[in-house]
Coordinates of C-alpha atoms in Angstrom, one line a residue:
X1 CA -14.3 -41.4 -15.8
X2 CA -16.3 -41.6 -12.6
X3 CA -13.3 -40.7 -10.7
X4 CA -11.7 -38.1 -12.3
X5 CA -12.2 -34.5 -11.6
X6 CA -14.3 -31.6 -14.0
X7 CA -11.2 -30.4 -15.1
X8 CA -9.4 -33.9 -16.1
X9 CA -12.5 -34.8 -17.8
X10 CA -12.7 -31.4 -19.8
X11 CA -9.0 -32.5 -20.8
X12 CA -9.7 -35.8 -22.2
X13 CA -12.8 -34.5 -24.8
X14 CA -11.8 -34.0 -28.1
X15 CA -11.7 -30.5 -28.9
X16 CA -14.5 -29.4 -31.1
X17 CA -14.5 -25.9 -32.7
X18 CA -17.9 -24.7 -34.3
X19 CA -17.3 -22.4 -38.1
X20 CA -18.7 -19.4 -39.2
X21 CA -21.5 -21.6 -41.1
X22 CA -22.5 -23.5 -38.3
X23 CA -20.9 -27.1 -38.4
X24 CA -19.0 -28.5 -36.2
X25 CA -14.8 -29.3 -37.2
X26 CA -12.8 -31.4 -35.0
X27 CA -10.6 -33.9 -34.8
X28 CA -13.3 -36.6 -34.9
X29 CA -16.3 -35.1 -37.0
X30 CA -17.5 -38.1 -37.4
X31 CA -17.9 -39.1 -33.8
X32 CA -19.8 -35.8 -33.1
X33 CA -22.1 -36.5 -35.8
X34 CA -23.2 -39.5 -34.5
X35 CA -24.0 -38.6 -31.2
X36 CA -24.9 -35.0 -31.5
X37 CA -28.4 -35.4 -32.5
X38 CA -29.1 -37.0 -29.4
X39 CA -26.6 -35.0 -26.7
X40 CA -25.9 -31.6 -28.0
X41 CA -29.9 -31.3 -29.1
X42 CA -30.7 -32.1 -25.7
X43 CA -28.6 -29.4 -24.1
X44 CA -29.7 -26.9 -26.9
X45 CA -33.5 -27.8 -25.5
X46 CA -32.5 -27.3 -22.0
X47 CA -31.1 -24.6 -22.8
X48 CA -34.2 -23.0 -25.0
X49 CA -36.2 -23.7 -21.1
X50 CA -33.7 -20.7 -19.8
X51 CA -37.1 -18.8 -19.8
X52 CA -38.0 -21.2 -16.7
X53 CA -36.3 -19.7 -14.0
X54 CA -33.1 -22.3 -13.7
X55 CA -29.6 -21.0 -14.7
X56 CA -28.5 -23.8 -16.4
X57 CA -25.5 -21.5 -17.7
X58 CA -24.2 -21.6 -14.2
X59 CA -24.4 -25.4 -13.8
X60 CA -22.6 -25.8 -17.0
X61 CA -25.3 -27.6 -18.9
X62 CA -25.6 -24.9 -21.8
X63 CA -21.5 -23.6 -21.2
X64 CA -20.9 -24.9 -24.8
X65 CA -23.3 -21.4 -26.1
X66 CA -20.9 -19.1 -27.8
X67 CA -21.4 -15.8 -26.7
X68 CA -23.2 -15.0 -30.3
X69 CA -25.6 -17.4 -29.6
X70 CA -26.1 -16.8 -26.1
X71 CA -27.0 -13.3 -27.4
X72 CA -29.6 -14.6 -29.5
X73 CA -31.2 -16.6 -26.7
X74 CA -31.3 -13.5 -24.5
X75 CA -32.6 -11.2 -27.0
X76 CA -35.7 -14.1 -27.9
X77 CA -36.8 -14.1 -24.0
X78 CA -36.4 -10.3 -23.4
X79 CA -36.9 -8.6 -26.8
X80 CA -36.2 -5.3 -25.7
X81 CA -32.8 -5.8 -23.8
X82 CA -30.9 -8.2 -26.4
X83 CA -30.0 -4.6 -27.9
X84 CA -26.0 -4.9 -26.4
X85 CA -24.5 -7.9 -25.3
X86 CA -23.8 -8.1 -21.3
X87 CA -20.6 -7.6 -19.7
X88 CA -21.1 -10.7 -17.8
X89 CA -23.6 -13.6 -18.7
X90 CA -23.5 -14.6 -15.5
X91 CA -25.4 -11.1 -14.4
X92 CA -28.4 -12.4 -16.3
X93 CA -30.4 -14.8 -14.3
X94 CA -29.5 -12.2 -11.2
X95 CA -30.8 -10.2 -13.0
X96 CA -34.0 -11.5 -14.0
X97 CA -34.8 -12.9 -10.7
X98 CA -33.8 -9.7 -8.6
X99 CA -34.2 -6.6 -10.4
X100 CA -36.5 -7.4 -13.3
X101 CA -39.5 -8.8 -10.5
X102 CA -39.0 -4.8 -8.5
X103 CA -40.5 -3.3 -11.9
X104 CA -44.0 -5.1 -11.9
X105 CA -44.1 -3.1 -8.0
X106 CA -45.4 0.6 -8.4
X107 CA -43.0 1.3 -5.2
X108 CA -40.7 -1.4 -4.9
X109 CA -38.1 0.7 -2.5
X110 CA -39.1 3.3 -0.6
X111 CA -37.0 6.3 -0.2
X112 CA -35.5 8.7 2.2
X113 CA -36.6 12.1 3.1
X114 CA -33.5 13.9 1.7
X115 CA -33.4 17.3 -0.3
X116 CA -30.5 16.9 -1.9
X117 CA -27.1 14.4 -3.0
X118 CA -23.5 15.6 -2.4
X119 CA -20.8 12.9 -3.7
X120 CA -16.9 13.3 -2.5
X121 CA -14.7 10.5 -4.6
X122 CA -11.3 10.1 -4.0
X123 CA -8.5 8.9 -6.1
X124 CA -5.6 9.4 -3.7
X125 CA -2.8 7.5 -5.7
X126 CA -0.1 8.6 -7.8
X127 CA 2.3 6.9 -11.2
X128 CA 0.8 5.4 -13.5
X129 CA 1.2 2.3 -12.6
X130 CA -1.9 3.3 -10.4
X131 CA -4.2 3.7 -13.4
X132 CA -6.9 1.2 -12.4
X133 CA -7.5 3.4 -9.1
X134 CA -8.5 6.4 -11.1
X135 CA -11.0 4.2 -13.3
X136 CA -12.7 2.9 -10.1
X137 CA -12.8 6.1 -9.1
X138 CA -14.5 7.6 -12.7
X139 CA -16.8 4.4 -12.8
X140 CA -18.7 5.1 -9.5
X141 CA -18.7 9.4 -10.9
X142 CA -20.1 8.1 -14.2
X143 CA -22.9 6.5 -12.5
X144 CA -23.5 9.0 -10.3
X145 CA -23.8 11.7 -13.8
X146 CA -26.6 8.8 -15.0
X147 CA -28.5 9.1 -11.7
X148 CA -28.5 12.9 -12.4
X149 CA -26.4 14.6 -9.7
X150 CA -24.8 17.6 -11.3
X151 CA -20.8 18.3 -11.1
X152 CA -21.9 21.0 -8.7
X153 CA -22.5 18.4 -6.1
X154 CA -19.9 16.4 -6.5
X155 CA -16.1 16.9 -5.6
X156 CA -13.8 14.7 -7.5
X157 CA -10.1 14.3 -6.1
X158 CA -7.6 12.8 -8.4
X159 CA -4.0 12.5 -7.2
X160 CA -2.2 12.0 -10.4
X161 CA -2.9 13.0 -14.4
X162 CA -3.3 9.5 -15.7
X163 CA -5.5 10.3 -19.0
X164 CA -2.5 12.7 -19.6
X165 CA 0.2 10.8 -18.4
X166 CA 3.1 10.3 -20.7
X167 CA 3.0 6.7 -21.1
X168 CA -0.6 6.9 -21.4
X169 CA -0.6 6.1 -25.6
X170 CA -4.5 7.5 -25.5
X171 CA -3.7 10.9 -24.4
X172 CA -6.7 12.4 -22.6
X173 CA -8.7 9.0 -22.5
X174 CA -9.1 6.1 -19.8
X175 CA -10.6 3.0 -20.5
X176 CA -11.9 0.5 -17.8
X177 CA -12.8 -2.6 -20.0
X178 CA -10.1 -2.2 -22.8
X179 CA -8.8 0.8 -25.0
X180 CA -9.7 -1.3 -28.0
X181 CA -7.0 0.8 -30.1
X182 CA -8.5 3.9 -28.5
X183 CA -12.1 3.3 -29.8
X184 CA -13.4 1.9 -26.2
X185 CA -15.6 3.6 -23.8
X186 CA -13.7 6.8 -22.5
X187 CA -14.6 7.3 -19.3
X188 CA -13.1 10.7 -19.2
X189 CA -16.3 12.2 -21.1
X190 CA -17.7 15.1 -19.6
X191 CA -16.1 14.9 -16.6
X192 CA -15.2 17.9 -14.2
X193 CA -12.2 17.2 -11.8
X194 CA -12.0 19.7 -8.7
X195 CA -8.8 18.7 -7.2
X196 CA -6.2 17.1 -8.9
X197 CA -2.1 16.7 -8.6
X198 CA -0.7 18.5 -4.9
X199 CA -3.9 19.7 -4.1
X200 CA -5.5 16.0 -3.4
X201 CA -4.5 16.2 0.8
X202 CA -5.8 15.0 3.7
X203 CA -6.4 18.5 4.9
X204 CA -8.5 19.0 1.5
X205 CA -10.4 16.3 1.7
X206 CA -11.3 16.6 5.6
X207 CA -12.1 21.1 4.1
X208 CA -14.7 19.5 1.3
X209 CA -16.8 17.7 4.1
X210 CA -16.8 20.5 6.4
X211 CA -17.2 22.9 4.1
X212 CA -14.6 25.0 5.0
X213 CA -12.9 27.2 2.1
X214 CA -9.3 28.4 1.5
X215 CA -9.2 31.9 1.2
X216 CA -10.7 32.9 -2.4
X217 CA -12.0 29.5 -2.9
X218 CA -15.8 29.7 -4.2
X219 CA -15.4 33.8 -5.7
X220 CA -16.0 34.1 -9.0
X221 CA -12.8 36.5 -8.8
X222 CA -10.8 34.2 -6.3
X223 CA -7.9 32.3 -7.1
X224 CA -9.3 29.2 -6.1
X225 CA -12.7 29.0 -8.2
X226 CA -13.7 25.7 -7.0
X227 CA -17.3 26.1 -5.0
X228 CA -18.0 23.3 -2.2
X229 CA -21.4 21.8 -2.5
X230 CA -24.2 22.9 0.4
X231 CA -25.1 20.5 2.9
X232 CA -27.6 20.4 5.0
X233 CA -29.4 18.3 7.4
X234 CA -31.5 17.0 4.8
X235 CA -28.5 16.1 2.7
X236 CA -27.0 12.2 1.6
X237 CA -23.7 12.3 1.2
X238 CA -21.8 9.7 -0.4
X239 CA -18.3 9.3 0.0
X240 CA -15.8 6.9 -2.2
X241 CA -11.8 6.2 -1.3
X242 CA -10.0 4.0 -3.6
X243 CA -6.3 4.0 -3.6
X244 CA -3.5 2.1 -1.4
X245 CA -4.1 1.5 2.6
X246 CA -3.7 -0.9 5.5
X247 CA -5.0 -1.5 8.8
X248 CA -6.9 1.8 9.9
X249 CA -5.2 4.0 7.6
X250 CA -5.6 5.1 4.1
X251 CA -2.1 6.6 2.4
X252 CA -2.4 9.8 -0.1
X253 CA 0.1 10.3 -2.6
X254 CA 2.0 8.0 -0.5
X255 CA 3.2 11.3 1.1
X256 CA 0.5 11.3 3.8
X257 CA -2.0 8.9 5.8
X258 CA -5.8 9.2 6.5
X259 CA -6.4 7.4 9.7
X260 CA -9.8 5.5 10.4
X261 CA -10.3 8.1 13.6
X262 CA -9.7 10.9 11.4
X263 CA -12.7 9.3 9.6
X264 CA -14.5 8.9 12.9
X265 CA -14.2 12.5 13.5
X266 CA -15.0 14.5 10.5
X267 CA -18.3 12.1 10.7
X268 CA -18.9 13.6 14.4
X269 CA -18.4 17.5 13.0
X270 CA -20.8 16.7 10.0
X271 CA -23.0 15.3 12.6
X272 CA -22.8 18.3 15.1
X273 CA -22.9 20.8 12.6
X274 CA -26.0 19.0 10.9
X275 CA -24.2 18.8 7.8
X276 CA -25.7 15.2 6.8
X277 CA -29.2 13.2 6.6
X278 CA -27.3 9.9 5.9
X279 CA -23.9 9.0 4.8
X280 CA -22.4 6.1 2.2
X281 CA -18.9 5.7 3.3
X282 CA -17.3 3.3 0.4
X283 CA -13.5 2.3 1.1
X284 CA -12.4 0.1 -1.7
X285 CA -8.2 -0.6 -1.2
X286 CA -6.5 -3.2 0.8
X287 CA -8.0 -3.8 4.5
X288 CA -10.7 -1.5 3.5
X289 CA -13.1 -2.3 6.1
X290 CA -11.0 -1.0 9.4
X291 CA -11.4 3.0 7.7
X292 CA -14.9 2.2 9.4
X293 CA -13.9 1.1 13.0
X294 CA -14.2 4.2 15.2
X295 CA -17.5 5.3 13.7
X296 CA -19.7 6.0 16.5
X297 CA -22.5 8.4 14.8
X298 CA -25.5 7.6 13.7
X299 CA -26.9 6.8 10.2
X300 CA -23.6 6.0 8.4
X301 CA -23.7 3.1 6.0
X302 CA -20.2 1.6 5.6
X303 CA -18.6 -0.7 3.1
X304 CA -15.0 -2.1 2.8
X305 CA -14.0 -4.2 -0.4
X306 CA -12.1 -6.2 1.9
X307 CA -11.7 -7.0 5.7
X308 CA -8.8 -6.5 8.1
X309 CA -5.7 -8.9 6.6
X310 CA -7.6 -9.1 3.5
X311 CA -6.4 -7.8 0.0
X312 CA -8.0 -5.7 -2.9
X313 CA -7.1 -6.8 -5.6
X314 CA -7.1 -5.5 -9.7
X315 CA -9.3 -7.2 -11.8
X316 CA -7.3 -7.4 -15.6
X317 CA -4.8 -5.5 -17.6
X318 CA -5.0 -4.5 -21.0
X319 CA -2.0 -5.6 -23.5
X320 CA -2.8 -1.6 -25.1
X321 CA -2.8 0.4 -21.9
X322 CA 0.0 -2.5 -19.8
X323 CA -1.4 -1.9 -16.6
X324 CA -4.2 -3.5 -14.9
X325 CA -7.0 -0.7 -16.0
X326 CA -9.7 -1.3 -12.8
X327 CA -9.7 -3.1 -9.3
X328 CA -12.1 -6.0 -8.8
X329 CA -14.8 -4.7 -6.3
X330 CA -15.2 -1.2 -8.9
X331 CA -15.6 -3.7 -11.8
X332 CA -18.5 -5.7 -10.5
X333 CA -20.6 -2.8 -9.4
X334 CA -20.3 -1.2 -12.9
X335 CA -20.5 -4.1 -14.8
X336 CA -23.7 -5.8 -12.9
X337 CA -25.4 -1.9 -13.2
X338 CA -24.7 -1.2 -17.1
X339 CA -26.1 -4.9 -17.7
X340 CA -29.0 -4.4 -15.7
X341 CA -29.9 -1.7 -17.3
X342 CA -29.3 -3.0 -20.9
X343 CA -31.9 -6.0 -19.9
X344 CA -34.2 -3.6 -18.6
X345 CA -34.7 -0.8 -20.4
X346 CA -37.7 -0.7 -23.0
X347 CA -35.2 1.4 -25.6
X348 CA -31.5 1.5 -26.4
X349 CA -29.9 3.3 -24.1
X350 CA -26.0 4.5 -23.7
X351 CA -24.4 3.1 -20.8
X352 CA -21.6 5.6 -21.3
X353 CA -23.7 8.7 -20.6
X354 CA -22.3 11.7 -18.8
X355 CA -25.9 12.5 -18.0
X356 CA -29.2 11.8 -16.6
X357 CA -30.4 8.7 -18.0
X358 CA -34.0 7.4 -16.8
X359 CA -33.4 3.6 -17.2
X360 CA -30.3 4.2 -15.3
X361 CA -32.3 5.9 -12.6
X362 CA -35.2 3.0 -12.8
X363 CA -33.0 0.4 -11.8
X364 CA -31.7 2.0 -8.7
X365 CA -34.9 2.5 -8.2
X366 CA -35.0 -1.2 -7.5
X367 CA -31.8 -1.9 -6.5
X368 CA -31.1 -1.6 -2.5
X369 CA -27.6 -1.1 -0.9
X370 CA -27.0 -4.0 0.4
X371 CA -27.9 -6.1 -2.9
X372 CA -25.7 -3.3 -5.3
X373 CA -22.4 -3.5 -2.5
X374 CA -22.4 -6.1 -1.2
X375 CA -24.2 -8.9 -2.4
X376 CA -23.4 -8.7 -6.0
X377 CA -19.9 -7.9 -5.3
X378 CA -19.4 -10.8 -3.3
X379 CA -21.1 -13.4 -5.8
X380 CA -19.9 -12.5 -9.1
X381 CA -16.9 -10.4 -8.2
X382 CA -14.5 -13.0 -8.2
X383 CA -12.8 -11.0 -4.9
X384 CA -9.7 -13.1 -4.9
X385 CA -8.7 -15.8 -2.5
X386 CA -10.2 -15.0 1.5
X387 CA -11.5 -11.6 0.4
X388 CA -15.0 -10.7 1.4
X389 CA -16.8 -6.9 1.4
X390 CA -17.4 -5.7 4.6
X391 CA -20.4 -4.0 5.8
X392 CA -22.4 -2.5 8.7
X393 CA -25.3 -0.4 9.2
X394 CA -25.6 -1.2 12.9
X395 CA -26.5 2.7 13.1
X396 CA -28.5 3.5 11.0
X397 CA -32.4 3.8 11.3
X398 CA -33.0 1.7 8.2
X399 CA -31.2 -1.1 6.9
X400 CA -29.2 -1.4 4.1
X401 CA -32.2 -3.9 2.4
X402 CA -33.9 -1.2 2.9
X403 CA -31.9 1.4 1.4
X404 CA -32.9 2.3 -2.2
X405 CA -29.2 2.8 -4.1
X406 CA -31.2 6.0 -5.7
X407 CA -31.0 7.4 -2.2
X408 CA -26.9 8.3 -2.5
X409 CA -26.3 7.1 -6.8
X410 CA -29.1 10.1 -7.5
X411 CA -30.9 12.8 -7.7
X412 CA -33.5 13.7 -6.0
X413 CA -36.9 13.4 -8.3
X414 CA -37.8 17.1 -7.9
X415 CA -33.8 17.7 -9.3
X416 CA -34.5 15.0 -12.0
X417 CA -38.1 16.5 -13.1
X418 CA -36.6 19.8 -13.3
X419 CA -33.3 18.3 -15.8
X420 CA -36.2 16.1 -18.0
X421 CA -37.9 19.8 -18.6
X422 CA -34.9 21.3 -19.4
X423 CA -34.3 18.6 -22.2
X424 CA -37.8 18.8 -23.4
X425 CA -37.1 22.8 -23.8
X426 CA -34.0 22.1 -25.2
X427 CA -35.6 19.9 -28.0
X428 CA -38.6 22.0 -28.5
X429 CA -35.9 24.8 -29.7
X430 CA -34.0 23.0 -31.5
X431 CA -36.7 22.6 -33.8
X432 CA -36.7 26.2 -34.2
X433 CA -33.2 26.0 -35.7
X434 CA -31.5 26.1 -39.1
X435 CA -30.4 22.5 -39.3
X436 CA -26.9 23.2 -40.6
X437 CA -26.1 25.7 -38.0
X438 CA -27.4 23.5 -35.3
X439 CA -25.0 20.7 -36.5
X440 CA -22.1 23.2 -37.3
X441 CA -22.5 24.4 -33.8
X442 CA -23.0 21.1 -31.8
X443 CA -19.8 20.4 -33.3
X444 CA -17.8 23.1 -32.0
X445 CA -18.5 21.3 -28.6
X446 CA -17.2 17.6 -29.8
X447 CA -13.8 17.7 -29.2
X448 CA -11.6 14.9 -28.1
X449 CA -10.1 15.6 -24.7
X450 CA -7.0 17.3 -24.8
X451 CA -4.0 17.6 -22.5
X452 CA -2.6 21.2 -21.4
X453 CA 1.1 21.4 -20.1
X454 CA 0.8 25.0 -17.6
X455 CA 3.6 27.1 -17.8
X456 CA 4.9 25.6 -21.1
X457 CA 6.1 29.3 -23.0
X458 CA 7.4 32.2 -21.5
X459 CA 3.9 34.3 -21.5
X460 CA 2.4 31.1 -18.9
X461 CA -0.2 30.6 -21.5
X462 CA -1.2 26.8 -21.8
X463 CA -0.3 25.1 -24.6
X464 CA -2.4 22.4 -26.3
X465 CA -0.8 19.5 -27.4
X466 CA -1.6 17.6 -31.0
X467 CA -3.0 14.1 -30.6
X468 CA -2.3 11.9 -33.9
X469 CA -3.1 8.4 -33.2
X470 CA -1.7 8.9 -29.4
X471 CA 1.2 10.0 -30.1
X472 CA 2.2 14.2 -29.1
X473 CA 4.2 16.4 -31.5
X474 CA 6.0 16.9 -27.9
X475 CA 6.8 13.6 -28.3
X476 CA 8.1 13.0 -31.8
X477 CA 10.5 16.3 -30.8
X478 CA 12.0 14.2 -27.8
X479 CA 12.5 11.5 -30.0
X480 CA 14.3 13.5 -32.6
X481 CA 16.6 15.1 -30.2
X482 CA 17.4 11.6 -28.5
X483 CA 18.9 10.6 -32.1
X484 CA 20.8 13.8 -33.1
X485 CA 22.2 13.3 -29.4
X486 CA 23.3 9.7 -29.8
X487 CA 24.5 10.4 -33.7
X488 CA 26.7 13.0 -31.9
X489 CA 28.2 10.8 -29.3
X490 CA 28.9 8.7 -31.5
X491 CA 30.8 10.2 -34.1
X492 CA 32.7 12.3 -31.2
X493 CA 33.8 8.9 -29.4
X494 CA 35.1 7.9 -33.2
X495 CA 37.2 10.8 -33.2
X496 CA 38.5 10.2 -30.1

């Protein structure tokens, strides 16, 4: 076979399934037997020197592991992070050799001088055959919860209701990795959206970074009782697009178009006005990379998930949901960050937390810009065909090795101290409680996200629709009334 490619070669091998109990069954069983004590024990050994630094996954010597046993493997070298199985073996030996090395270092990173994090993320696409750009969008805001930035510092712009979309058969619940018959991680948890349906604009978004309110907007009496962050010269401010573009623009609700020197300028106002100590400026959609070509200020990081002519592309639909449920770039980023905190953390810790979360924080700690945007992205994130991430920090007075990703994906440590003591209070009075009014009450706050339909009776008073198994009562009445109204045609046509 010394001329035939990997993939003709994989073609002619008889095709060997391993059982439950171990043993192999095949179409020749008896040919494995009598080499496999020679072969397949040597690959198992190679692959039992993992611990040695060489990724022999990656090669393909140990690709035969299922992922049970891979598992195993991972959990004997690294006792404490086996506790979850990694989105991606392939993150592991990155892993090991990049991140895990930062926490024998007592300051690994060091970071900027900044007060305080403000986070704008914007979802500008509507229908829900757009659902994947709304679950890039809550990925990067989930992170940012873990890192501990409060809602009150970040604006999230969603352009369409996809968690309560009609066709959504989870009502109230997004899933990045797969519904998995509703039961999968819900990235809608805890989150707080500021601007949603009509309201996601151009002129909005350009208000948010300014700061400048509609009339009302901010009063606890107004009309509008969404606040805008503070920002300050001491202030990072991350700021995340995702949705459709091109070359230099970015389309909203495909009503409307962001153009890269509208971009340029609201930078130039922040920077006049001294509204910004540094700036992320992620653009993750088709030719995302040209959003950052008339940037002429100083200290703004920018990323594009793809270059001029290049695509964005989705990553992989679920069969429950039938739409592709996340884009590529988004995926990676998440992905590589949940598993490097699963292999890292000295405790089992919830990936899915809505809150501050101090393994989450530890890694990005250790974890620099360039290595979390760009570098990552561009070896395991499978990009598509010609697709590479842009990025320049050309001026910016550090560079983006340099860059901790705590600086912009969390809170300050004076901001994080202050949440830890508020737990530890929390706890301490707790133990001051009945226990069976503690639980009765922590219940009243666990309830599965609902969907409201404004303006639904005569009084304008919101009415709560009943999930059962994804399924409205709104909808079962449709249905009825779709049958009484084809029974009627018909028997009127037979009459006829």
């Amino acid at each position: 076979m010394r001329g035939a490619t990997a993939t003709q070669a994989q073609a002619t091998m008889p095709a060997y399934g391993r059982t439950e109990s171990g043993t192999r069954a095949g179409h020749f069983p008896h040919m494995y037997m009598s080499h496999r004590s020679k072969n397949e024990s040597q690959h198992d050994n190679a692959c039992d020197r993992h611990e040695s630094g060489i990724d022999l996954r990656e090669s393909g010597h140990c690709m035969h592991m299922s992922q049970a046993t891979y598992n195993k493997r991972i959990e004997r070298y690294f006792p404490n992070q086996g506790r979850a199985p990694l989105n991606n073996r392939r993150h592991e030996s990155t892993i090991r050799n990049i991140i895990q090395p930062r926490f024998t270092r007592d300051d690994p990173l060091k970071s900027g001088n900044h007060t305080s994090n403000v986070a704008v993320i914007v979802s500008s696409s509507r229908y829900w055959f757009n659902y994947r750009h709304v679950t890039n969008a809550l990925s990067i805001y989930q992170l940012l919860k873990r890192g501990g930035i409060s809602d009150d510092n970040i604006i999230l712009m969603l352009a369409d209701d996809i968690p309560c979309n009609m066709r959504n058969p989870f009502r109230g619940k997004i899933f990045s990795r797969g519904a998995n018959g509703g039961m999968g991680d819900d990235l809608m948890e805890g989150v707080e959206i500021d601007y949603s349906g009509t309201d996601v604009t151009v002129d909005a978004f350009l208000r948010v970074l300014l700061g400048r309110n509609l009339p009302g907007e901010g009063e606890t009496n107004g009309l509008h009782r969404r606040s805008l962050p503070k920002m300050d010269e001491n202030t990072n401010v991350m700021v995340l697009m995702t949705g459709h573009g091109g070359d230099n623009f970015f389309k909203f609700q495909d009503g409307e178009e962001l153009m890269s020197n509208d971009i340029a300028s609201v930078f130039s106002q922040m920077y006049a006005m001294k509204r910004y100590k540094e700036i992320l400026f992620i653009s993750d959609t088709c030719q995302a990379f040209t959003m950052a070509d008339e940037i002429t200020v100083p200290n703004v990081y920018s990323v594009g998930s793809s270059l001029k002519d290049q695509n964005s592309y989705a990553s992989h639909s679920d069969p429950q949901v039938g739409q592709s449920v996340i884009d590529r770039y988004s995926k990676v980023i998440k992905d590589f960050m949940d598993d490097a905190v699963t292999m890292t953390s000295t405790s089992k810790t919830d990936t899915m937390s809505s809150s501050l979360d101090s393994a989450t924080v530890a890694v990005m700690e250790r974890f620099n810009l360039h290595d979390a945007l760009v570098r990552i992205p561009m070896t395991h994130g499978e990009l598509g065909a010609n697709s590479k991430v842009g990025h320049t920090d050309s001026l910016c007075s550090r560079k983006m090795n340099q860059v901790p990703l705590s600086d912009f994906f969390a809170a300050p440590l004076e901001e994080r101290e202050r949440q830890m003591k508020q737990r530890q209070h929390a706890a301490s009075a707790s133990l001051w409680m009945n226990e069976s009014n503690f639980t009765s009450s922590e219940q009243e706050f666990v309830v599965e996200q609902e969907c409201v339909l404004p303006e639904a009776t005569m009084n304008d008073s919101p009415v709560k629709e009943e999930i059962r198994d994804g399924m409205s009562v709104f909808d079962l009445k449709f249905i009825a009334a779709a049958i009484g109204l084809v029974l009627f045609m018909n028997t009127v046509s037979r009459k006829w």
